[in-house]
Each structure stands twice: as structure tokens, then as C-alpha cells.
CSV table of C-alpha atoms in Angstrom, one decimal:
chain,number,residue,atom,x,y,z
A,1,MET,CA,77.8,36.9,-59.9
A,2,SER,CA,79.8,39.9,-61.2
A,3,ASP,CA,83.5,39.9,-61.4
A,4,LYS,CA,83.6,42.4,-58.6
A,5,HIS,CA,82.0,39.9,-56.2
A,6,LYS,CA,84.0,36.9,-57.3
A,7,PRO,CA,85.3,35.0,-54.2
A,8,GLN,CA,89.0,35.1,-53.7
A,9,PRO,CA,90.7,31.8,-54.4
A,10,MET,CA,91.1,29.5,-51.4
A,11,VAL,CA,93.7,26.9,-50.5
A,12,ASP,CA,91.6,23.7,-50.5
A,13,GLU,CA,94.0,21.7,-48.4
A,14,ILE,CA,94.7,21.4,-44.7
A,15,SER,CA,98.5,21.6,-44.1
A,16,ASP,CA,100.3,20.1,-41.2
A,17,PHE,CA,101.3,23.6,-40.2
A,18,GLU,CA,97.7,24.7,-40.0
A,19,VAL,CA,96.9,21.7,-37.8
A,20,LEU,CA,100.0,22.4,-35.7
A,21,GLU,CA,98.9,26.0,-35.1
A,22,THR,CA,95.4,25.0,-34.0
A,23,ALA,CA,96.7,22.2,-31.8
A,24,VAL,CA,99.3,24.5,-30.0
A,25,ARG,CA,96.6,27.1,-29.4
A,26,GLU,CA,94.1,24.7,-28.1
A,27,LEU,CA,96.5,23.0,-25.8
A,28,ALA,CA,97.7,26.4,-24.4
A,29,ILE,CA,94.1,27.3,-23.7
A,30,GLU,CA,93.4,23.8,-22.1
A,31,LYS,CA,96.5,24.2,-19.9
A,32,GLY,CA,95.2,27.6,-18.7
A,33,LEU,CA,98.1,29.6,-20.2
A,34,PHE,CA,95.5,32.1,-21.5
A,35,SER,CA,91.8,32.1,-22.2
A,36,ALA,CA,90.0,31.5,-25.4
A,37,GLU,CA,88.1,34.7,-25.0
A,38,ASP,CA,91.3,36.8,-24.5
A,39,HIS,CA,92.8,35.1,-27.6
A,40,ARG,CA,89.8,35.9,-29.7
A,41,ARG,CA,89.7,39.5,-28.6
A,42,TRP,CA,93.4,40.0,-29.3
A,43,THR,CA,93.2,38.3,-32.7
A,44,GLU,CA,90.3,40.6,-33.7
A,45,TYR,CA,92.3,43.6,-32.6
A,46,VAL,CA,95.4,42.5,-34.5
A,47,HIS,CA,93.2,42.0,-37.6
A,48,THR,CA,92.5,45.7,-37.6
A,49,LEU,CA,96.2,46.7,-37.6
A,50,GLY,CA,98.2,47.8,-40.6
A,51,PRO,CA,100.4,50.6,-41.9
A,52,VAL,CA,97.6,52.9,-43.1
A,53,PRO,CA,97.4,55.1,-40.0
A,54,ALA,CA,101.1,55.7,-39.9
A,55,ALA,CA,101.1,56.7,-43.6
A,56,ARG,CA,98.2,59.1,-42.9
A,57,LEU,CA,100.1,60.6,-39.9
A,58,VAL,CA,103.0,61.4,-42.2
A,59,ALA,CA,100.7,62.8,-44.9
A,60,LYS,CA,99.0,65.0,-42.4
A,61,ALA,CA,102.3,66.2,-41.1
A,62,TRP,CA,103.5,67.1,-44.5
A,63,LEU,CA,100.4,69.2,-45.1
A,64,ASP,CA,100.1,70.8,-41.6
A,65,PRO,CA,103.2,72.3,-39.9
A,66,GLU,CA,101.4,72.5,-36.5
A,67,TYR,CA,100.4,68.8,-36.7
A,68,LYS,CA,104.0,68.0,-37.7
A,69,LYS,CA,105.2,69.7,-34.5
A,70,LEU,CA,102.7,67.7,-32.4
A,71,ALA,CA,103.8,64.4,-34.1
A,72,VAL,CA,107.4,65.0,-33.4
A,73,LYS,CA,106.7,66.2,-29.8
A,74,ASP,CA,104.1,63.6,-28.8
A,75,GLY,CA,103.6,60.7,-31.2
A,76,VAL,CA,100.9,59.1,-29.0
A,77,LYS,CA,98.8,62.2,-29.0
A,78,ALA,CA,99.3,62.7,-32.8
A,79,SER,CA,98.2,59.1,-33.3
A,80,LEU,CA,94.7,60.0,-32.1
A,81,ALA,CA,94.1,62.1,-35.2
A,82,VAL,CA,94.6,59.0,-37.4
A,83,GLY,CA,92.4,56.8,-35.3
A,84,VAL,CA,95.0,55.0,-33.1
A,85,ASP,CA,94.6,55.2,-29.4
A,86,TRP,CA,97.8,53.6,-27.9
A,87,ILE,CA,96.4,53.7,-24.4
A,88,ASN,CA,92.9,52.4,-24.7
A,89,SER,CA,92.7,50.4,-27.9
A,90,PRO,CA,94.6,47.2,-27.1
A,91,PRO,CA,92.0,44.9,-25.6
A,92,THR,CA,94.1,43.1,-23.1
A,93,GLY,CA,95.3,46.1,-21.1
A,94,PHE,CA,98.8,45.6,-22.2
A,95,GLY,CA,100.8,48.8,-21.9
A,96,THR,CA,100.4,51.9,-19.9
A,97,PRO,CA,101.3,55.5,-20.7
A,98,SER,CA,104.7,54.9,-19.1
A,99,ASP,CA,105.8,51.9,-21.1
A,100,TYR,CA,104.3,50.6,-24.3
A,101,CYS,CA,102.7,53.9,-25.2
A,102,ASN,CA,105.9,55.7,-26.1
A,103,LEU,CA,105.8,56.3,-29.9
A,104,ARG,CA,108.5,58.5,-31.2
A,105,VAL,CA,108.2,60.1,-34.7
A,106,LEU,CA,111.6,60.7,-36.1
A,107,GLU,CA,111.7,63.5,-38.6
A,108,ASP,CA,114.1,63.2,-41.5
A,109,THR,CA,115.7,66.2,-43.2
A,110,PRO,CA,117.6,66.5,-46.4
A,111,LYS,CA,120.8,65.9,-44.5
A,112,LEU,CA,119.5,63.4,-41.8
A,113,LYS,CA,118.0,60.0,-42.4
A,114,HIS,CA,116.5,57.8,-39.7
A,115,VAL,CA,116.1,54.1,-39.9
A,116,VAL,CA,114.5,51.8,-37.3
A,117,VAL,CA,115.6,48.4,-35.9
A,118,CYS,CA,115.1,46.3,-32.9
A,119,THR,CA,118.5,44.7,-32.1
A,120,LEU,CA,117.1,42.5,-29.3
A,121,CYS,CA,114.1,40.9,-31.0
A,122,SER,CA,111.5,42.5,-33.2
A,123,CYS,CA,109.8,45.3,-31.2
A,124,TYR,CA,107.7,47.3,-33.7
A,125,PRO,CA,105.0,50.0,-33.5
A,126,ARG,CA,102.2,47.5,-34.3
A,127,PRO,CA,99.2,49.6,-33.3
A,128,ILE,CA,100.1,52.1,-36.0
A,129,LEU,CA,102.1,50.1,-38.4
A,130,GLY,CA,100.7,46.5,-38.3
A,131,GLN,CA,102.9,43.4,-38.2
A,132,SER,CA,106.6,43.6,-38.9
A,133,PRO,CA,107.9,42.2,-42.2
A,134,GLU,CA,110.0,39.1,-42.1
A,135,TRP,CA,113.3,40.8,-42.9
A,136,TYR,CA,112.9,43.2,-40.0
A,137,ARG,CA,112.9,40.1,-37.6
A,138,THR,CA,116.0,38.6,-39.0
A,139,PRO,CA,119.3,38.7,-37.1
A,140,ASN,CA,121.0,39.6,-40.4
A,141,TYR,CA,119.1,42.9,-40.6
A,142,ARG,CA,119.2,43.6,-36.9
A,143,ARG,CA,122.9,43.0,-36.4
A,144,ARG,CA,124.2,44.5,-39.6
A,145,LEU,CA,122.1,47.7,-39.7
A,146,VAL,CA,123.7,49.1,-36.5
A,147,ARG,CA,127.2,48.3,-37.8
A,148,TRP,CA,126.9,49.3,-41.4
A,149,PRO,CA,123.8,51.3,-41.8
A,150,ARG,CA,124.8,53.0,-45.1
A,151,GLN,CA,125.7,49.8,-46.7
A,152,VAL,CA,122.6,48.0,-45.5
A,153,LEU,CA,120.4,50.8,-46.8
A,154,ALA,CA,122.1,50.5,-50.1
A,155,GLU,CA,121.2,46.9,-50.2
A,156,PHE,CA,117.6,48.0,-49.9
A,157,GLY,CA,118.2,50.2,-52.9
A,158,LEU,CA,118.5,53.4,-50.9
A,159,GLN,CA,121.8,55.0,-51.9
A,160,LEU,CA,122.4,58.1,-49.7
A,161,PRO,CA,125.0,60.7,-50.4
A,162,PRO,CA,128.0,60.8,-48.0
A,163,ASP,CA,126.9,64.1,-46.6
A,164,VAL,CA,123.6,62.6,-45.3
A,165,GLU,CA,123.9,61.5,-41.7
A,166,ILE,CA,122.2,58.3,-40.8
A,167,ARG,CA,120.7,57.7,-37.4
A,168,VAL,CA,119.6,54.2,-36.4
A,169,ALA,CA,116.9,54.1,-33.7
A,170,ASP,CA,116.9,50.9,-31.7
A,171,SER,CA,113.4,50.0,-30.5
A,172,ASN,CA,112.6,48.3,-27.2
A,173,GLN,CA,109.6,47.2,-25.2
A,174,LYS,CA,109.0,50.8,-24.1
A,175,THR,CA,109.8,52.9,-27.1
A,176,ARG,CA,108.7,52.3,-30.7
A,177,TYR,CA,109.5,54.5,-33.7
A,178,ILE,CA,108.3,55.5,-37.1
A,179,VAL,CA,110.1,57.7,-39.5
A,180,LEU,CA,108.6,60.9,-40.9
A,181,PRO,CA,110.4,61.1,-44.3
A,182,VAL,CA,111.1,64.2,-46.3
A,183,ARG,CA,108.2,65.0,-48.6
A,184,PRO,CA,109.4,64.3,-52.1
A,185,ALA,CA,109.5,66.7,-55.0
A,186,GLY,CA,106.7,66.3,-57.5
A,187,THR,CA,104.0,66.1,-54.9
A,188,GLU,CA,103.1,69.8,-54.8
A,189,GLY,CA,99.3,70.3,-54.6
A,190,TRP,CA,98.6,66.7,-53.7
A,191,THR,CA,95.8,65.7,-51.3
A,192,GLU,CA,96.3,63.9,-48.0
A,193,ASP,CA,95.0,60.7,-49.7
A,194,GLN,CA,97.4,61.0,-52.5
A,195,LEU,CA,100.3,61.6,-50.2
A,196,ALA,CA,99.4,58.8,-47.8
A,197,GLU,CA,99.5,56.3,-50.8
A,198,ILE,CA,103.2,56.8,-51.3
A,199,VAL,CA,104.2,56.5,-47.7
A,200,THR,CA,104.8,52.7,-47.7
A,201,ARG,CA,105.7,50.6,-44.7
A,202,ASP,CA,109.3,50.5,-45.8
A,203,CYS,CA,109.4,54.4,-45.8
A,204,LEU,CA,108.0,54.3,-42.3
A,205,ILE,CA,110.7,51.9,-41.1
A,206,GLY,CA,113.3,54.1,-42.9
A,207,VAL,CA,114.7,51.7,-45.5
A,208,ALA,CA,113.0,53.5,-48.4
A,209,VAL,CA,112.0,57.0,-49.2
A,210,PRO,CA,108.7,58.1,-50.7
A,211,LYS,CA,108.5,58.5,-54.4
A,212,PRO,CA,105.6,59.6,-56.6
A,213,GLY,CA,104.3,56.6,-58.3
A,214,VAL,CA,105.6,54.1,-55.8
A,215,THR,CA,102.9,52.8,-53.6
A,216,THR,CA,104.1,49.3,-52.7
A,217,ASN,CA,107.0,47.8,-50.8
A,218,GLU,CA,109.8,46.1,-52.8
A,219,LYS,CA,109.9,42.4,-52.3
A,220,ARG,CA,113.1,41.8,-50.3
A,221,PRO,CA,115.1,38.6,-50.3
A,222,VAL,CA,115.8,37.4,-46.8
A,223,ARG,CA,119.4,36.3,-46.4
A,224,PRO,CA,120.5,34.0,-43.6
A,225,ALA,CA,123.2,35.3,-41.3
A,226,VAL,CA,126.7,34.2,-42.2
A,227,HIS,CA,127.6,33.6,-38.5
A,228,PRO,CA,124.7,32.0,-36.6
A,229,VAL,CA,123.5,33.6,-33.5
A,230,HIS,CA,124.9,32.4,-30.2
A,231,HIS,CA,123.0,33.8,-27.3
A,232,ASP,CA,125.6,33.8,-24.5
A,233,HIS,CA,123.3,35.0,-21.7
B,1,MET,CA,128.4,41.9,-23.6
B,2,ASP,CA,126.5,43.4,-20.7
B,3,THR,CA,123.9,40.9,-19.9
B,4,SER,CA,122.5,42.5,-16.8
B,5,ASN,CA,119.3,43.6,-18.6
B,6,ARG,CA,118.9,40.5,-20.7
B,7,LYS,CA,118.0,36.9,-20.4
B,8,ASP,CA,119.5,36.0,-17.1
B,9,ARG,CA,116.3,36.7,-15.2
B,10,GLY,CA,113.3,35.0,-16.8
B,11,SER,CA,109.8,35.4,-15.5
B,12,THR,CA,109.5,31.6,-15.5
B,13,GLY,CA,112.9,31.1,-13.8
B,14,PRO,CA,116.5,31.5,-15.1
B,15,TRP,CA,116.8,31.1,-18.8
B,16,HIS,CA,119.5,28.6,-19.8
B,17,GLY,CA,119.6,29.2,-23.5
B,18,THR,CA,118.1,27.4,-26.4
B,19,ASP,CA,117.9,23.6,-26.5
B,20,THR,CA,118.2,22.9,-30.2
B,21,THR,CA,117.9,19.1,-29.8
B,22,PRO,CA,115.4,18.1,-32.5
B,23,ILE,CA,111.9,16.9,-31.4
B,24,ALA,CA,110.7,13.9,-33.5
B,25,LEU,CA,107.1,15.2,-34.0
B,26,LEU,CA,108.3,18.6,-35.2
B,27,GLU,CA,110.9,17.0,-37.4
B,28,THR,CA,108.2,15.0,-39.1
B,29,ILE,CA,106.2,18.2,-39.7
B,30,ARG,CA,109.3,20.0,-40.9
B,31,ARG,CA,110.0,17.3,-43.5
B,32,ARG,CA,106.5,16.5,-44.6
B,33,GLY,CA,104.5,19.7,-44.0
B,34,ARG,CA,103.5,21.8,-47.1
B,35,VAL,CA,104.4,25.4,-46.5
B,36,TRP,CA,102.3,28.4,-47.5
B,37,GLU,CA,104.4,29.6,-50.4
B,38,GLU,CA,103.9,26.2,-52.1
B,39,LEU,CA,100.2,26.0,-51.3
B,40,ALA,CA,99.5,29.6,-52.3
B,41,ALA,CA,101.3,29.1,-55.6
B,42,GLN,CA,99.4,25.9,-56.3
B,43,TYR,CA,96.0,27.3,-55.5
B,44,GLY,CA,96.6,30.8,-57.0
B,45,VAL,CA,96.2,32.6,-53.7
B,46,ARG,CA,98.0,36.0,-53.5
B,47,ASN,CA,97.8,36.5,-49.7
B,48,PRO,CA,101.5,36.5,-48.6
B,49,ASP,CA,100.6,35.0,-45.2
B,50,PRO,CA,98.8,31.9,-44.4
B,51,PRO,CA,95.4,32.4,-42.6
B,52,TRP,CA,96.8,31.0,-39.4
B,53,LYS,CA,99.6,33.6,-39.1
B,54,ILE,CA,97.4,36.1,-37.2
B,55,THR,CA,96.3,33.5,-34.7
B,56,LEU,CA,99.9,32.4,-34.3
B,57,ASP,CA,101.0,35.9,-33.5
B,58,ALA,CA,98.1,36.3,-31.1
B,59,THR,CA,99.2,33.0,-29.3
B,60,CYS,CA,102.7,34.4,-29.0
B,61,ASP,CA,101.4,37.6,-27.6
B,62,MET,CA,99.1,35.8,-25.1
B,63,LEU,CA,101.9,33.6,-23.9
B,64,ALA,CA,104.2,36.7,-23.5
B,65,ALA,CA,101.5,38.8,-21.8
B,66,GLU,CA,103.1,42.0,-20.3
B,67,SER,CA,106.6,40.9,-21.3
B,68,CYS,CA,105.8,42.3,-24.8
B,69,VAL,CA,105.8,45.8,-23.4
B,70,VAL,CA,107.9,45.7,-20.2
B,71,PRO,CA,111.7,45.6,-20.1
B,72,TYR,CA,112.9,42.1,-19.6
B,73,ASP,CA,114.4,42.7,-16.1
B,74,GLN,CA,111.1,44.2,-14.9
B,75,VAL,CA,108.9,41.3,-15.9
B,76,GLU,CA,107.2,39.9,-12.8
B,77,PRO,CA,108.2,36.3,-12.1
B,78,GLY,CA,105.3,34.0,-13.1
B,79,SER,CA,103.4,36.8,-14.9
B,80,CYS,CA,103.7,35.0,-18.3
B,81,ALA,CA,104.1,31.5,-19.7
B,82,LEU,CA,106.8,32.4,-22.2
B,83,PRO,CA,108.6,35.8,-22.1
B,84,SER,CA,108.7,37.6,-25.4
B,85,LEU,CA,112.5,38.1,-25.5
B,86,GLU,CA,113.2,34.4,-24.6
B,87,ARG,CA,110.8,33.2,-27.3
B,88,ARG,CA,112.4,35.4,-29.9
B,89,ALA,CA,115.9,34.5,-28.9
B,90,GLU,CA,115.0,30.8,-29.2
B,91,GLU,CA,113.3,31.4,-32.5
B,92,ASP,CA,116.5,33.1,-33.8
B,93,ASP,CA,118.6,30.1,-32.6
B,94,LEU,CA,116.3,27.5,-34.0
B,95,SER,CA,115.8,29.4,-37.3
B,96,GLU,CA,119.5,29.3,-37.8
B,97,THR,CA,120.0,25.7,-36.9
B,98,ILE,CA,117.4,22.9,-37.0
B,99,TYR,CA,114.7,24.9,-38.8
B,100,ALA,CA,117.1,26.8,-41.1
B,101,ASP,CA,115.5,25.2,-44.2
B,102,VAL,CA,111.9,26.1,-43.2
B,103,PRO,CA,110.4,29.4,-44.6
B,104,PHE,CA,108.7,32.1,-42.4
B,105,PRO,CA,106.2,31.9,-40.8
B,106,GLU,CA,106.3,28.1,-40.6
B,107,ARG,CA,109.6,28.3,-38.8
B,108,GLN,CA,108.1,30.7,-36.3
B,109,LEU,CA,105.4,28.2,-35.6
B,110,LEU,CA,107.8,25.3,-35.3
B,111,ALA,CA,110.0,27.3,-33.0
B,112,LEU,CA,107.1,28.2,-30.8
B,113,ALA,CA,106.0,24.6,-30.5
B,114,HIS,CA,109.6,23.6,-29.8
B,115,SER,CA,110.1,26.2,-27.1
B,116,MET,CA,106.8,25.1,-25.4
B,117,ILE,CA,107.7,21.4,-25.4
B,118,LYS,CA,111.2,22.1,-24.1
B,119,ARG,CA,109.8,24.2,-21.3
B,120,GLY,CA,107.3,21.5,-20.3
B,121,LEU,CA,104.3,23.7,-21.1
B,122,PHE,CA,102.9,20.6,-22.8
B,123,LYS,CA,104.3,17.2,-23.9
B,124,GLU,CA,105.3,16.1,-27.4
B,125,GLU,CA,102.8,13.2,-27.0
B,126,GLU,CA,100.0,15.5,-26.0
B,127,LEU,CA,100.7,17.7,-29.0
B,128,ALA,CA,100.8,14.7,-31.4
B,129,GLN,CA,97.4,13.5,-30.0
B,130,ARG,CA,95.9,16.9,-30.3
B,131,MET,CA,97.1,17.3,-33.8
B,132,LYS,CA,95.5,14.0,-34.7
B,133,GLN,CA,92.2,15.2,-33.3
B,134,VAL,CA,92.4,18.6,-35.0
B,135,HIS,CA,93.2,17.0,-38.3
B,136,GLU,CA,90.3,14.6,-38.1
B,137,ARG,CA,88.0,17.5,-37.2
B,138,LEU,CA,89.2,19.8,-40.0
B,139,THR,CA,88.9,17.1,-42.6
B,140,SER,CA,85.6,15.6,-41.4
B,141,ALA,CA,83.1,17.7,-43.3
């Protein structure tokens, strides 16, 4: 067997958490809360999701001014060009054009930076961006970003000059956002593939900006909230 | 805070907040269970998420049904087993209290099981019995 086809290492141990996950799922199916078939179909769909289509949307928009106009005007329509059909792809029928399928593409400029949050829970444009990272789900990020966006972005390593306005977009069940960052200097003549590589998940959420040579997300420490949440409703 | 569009109208009845009273079975798992970051380090696996993470997310989505994509106050009563916003609020509360020392996504899983037991979607004893069966099955080969 060549190195290329070497199997990936496996965890040869069944953890209590793995057993718990299976048991919860099986009981839910047994109780009729959902069907095994629906669960299987949804899992297969979720397996296909990731940030690549959103990165490609941005790269295309950088290269094609007409496509950029379309993306900013109608994110759902623009998504079709990168293989994401918000209306017909989810296999359970979740979402209609009037609710889930409202993707907004927020265009940054040199003087305007967008950043995305979901203050209520963790709404996220999963069909085009995959699963949300852990830090995005935390009350710490969700509460503090809307209060101190400049400082929180600085914690992510994104220091913005005082004359750059920051707009925080708050996602909800109906409307999801991705950020269309400014194309960085040093990418002149690049192909769509090259450009898409530097549009990381964090750039699409807005906590980072694309940089030539940077193709992965920084590992972020997750800090607990100083004041625990008290849901008073 | 304006709560008119929030958690005062659950699709499974009024939501009364999070019951953070520990559940013995889940406490045992919390104390004894080996989390993915330990296992991945021990076995040299680089995948940041355990293999069960995707099925856990799908379970949460299935339980939430249309409440994932419909504003909370428009969720039809009885249309889902566990509304998305309530599950996430409970996960937040539990993650900052009794499961504060558990990493993600293990605490998401514990919080889900906790919420389901507290809502009577299944009983702690049923879950314990099913876990025993699943464990025997997974380790029987």
C-alpha cells in the first residue's frame, strides 16, 4: 500500500459519549420523534456542507463585477453559481423562499467592515458555510460582539483603524449572512481557485480578513462568560 | 428585555426556563466519559470533531424541525419535539453551570440528553438501559 492510500488513524475505543449519542438518537426514533430515514437523509446532506461554496462565491465576485452585483442583490440566486440551491437542496423540506432562504451577502469596503453574529442562539448559513465553529455559539462571543465589536475583533487579531466603521449583522431564523471582504493587495492576476483558498471561514463570518498565504483559520481559545447567562423569559 | 418574540410561547407548551438540577446518569457520563480531545490525542487522530458530531447535529435538527427556520413566535404548537431556540438556551444555561467543565461538543450532547429527559421525551432509566444495549452491541465484535 502506498503512503497516499494509507488509512487515516482511527480511535479504537468506544467512549461513553459515543454510546450516549447513539442511545439518544435510537430512543428518539423509537418514540416517533422523527424517522430513521429522515435522520439518515439529513445526515447525508449535512455531510456535504462546508465553507468552500461561500469562499468560491467571494472569489467569483472579486473577479466578476456583474456577479458581485448579483451576490449583493440576491444571495440565494448567486449561490446557484457555486452549487448551492437554498430552496431545493435541503432534503427535509425545511425552509421556503420566504423564510430560511434569505441569504444576504454583506460587502465590505476599505472603510466598512461587516461581522456576523447570532445573538439569540447560533443561526448560521449552513448550506453555504457548513457547521458553525464552537466560538460562534458561545454567549461570550454573542453578547460581547454587539457591545464591543472593535475590541472583540481585536481579540481575534483583527485590528481596525478608527476610521473604519464596523457593522454587526445579527442572524435569525429567516436571514443568514456571509461577508464579502475586500480583495487584498498582492492577489493581482490570481485565478478563482487561488483566490478562493484565502477566503477562510473566519473571513466569511467577518472576524478575519483574507491575506495572501493564509488559508486556514486561527485556532481560537473559547473563554467562558464572566457572568453566566440567565434566561429571564 | 422585550420577550414578546422569545421563549414565552413554546411549540410544546410554555417554556419555563432551564432545569439545571443534575441527572445522575448524565453526571456519571460527565465524570467518567473520555472526551474527543483526549481520545484524538491518544490515537493520533487529527479530525477536530468526533465522528458522532454530525449525527448529533442531525438529531438536534430533526427534533427542532421547522423551528430551525421559522421565528420562534410563528412555530406551530406541536410541530416539533424540541424547539431550536429553547434547546440552545438550555444548552447555554447548562454549559455555564453543571456542564461547565465539559468540552464541546460533548457538552452539547449532555445538554441535549438533559433537555430531553427533563421534558419527558424519554426517561433516565430508559436511556440508561438503551446505553447498556448500545455499548454491548458496539463492543461485541
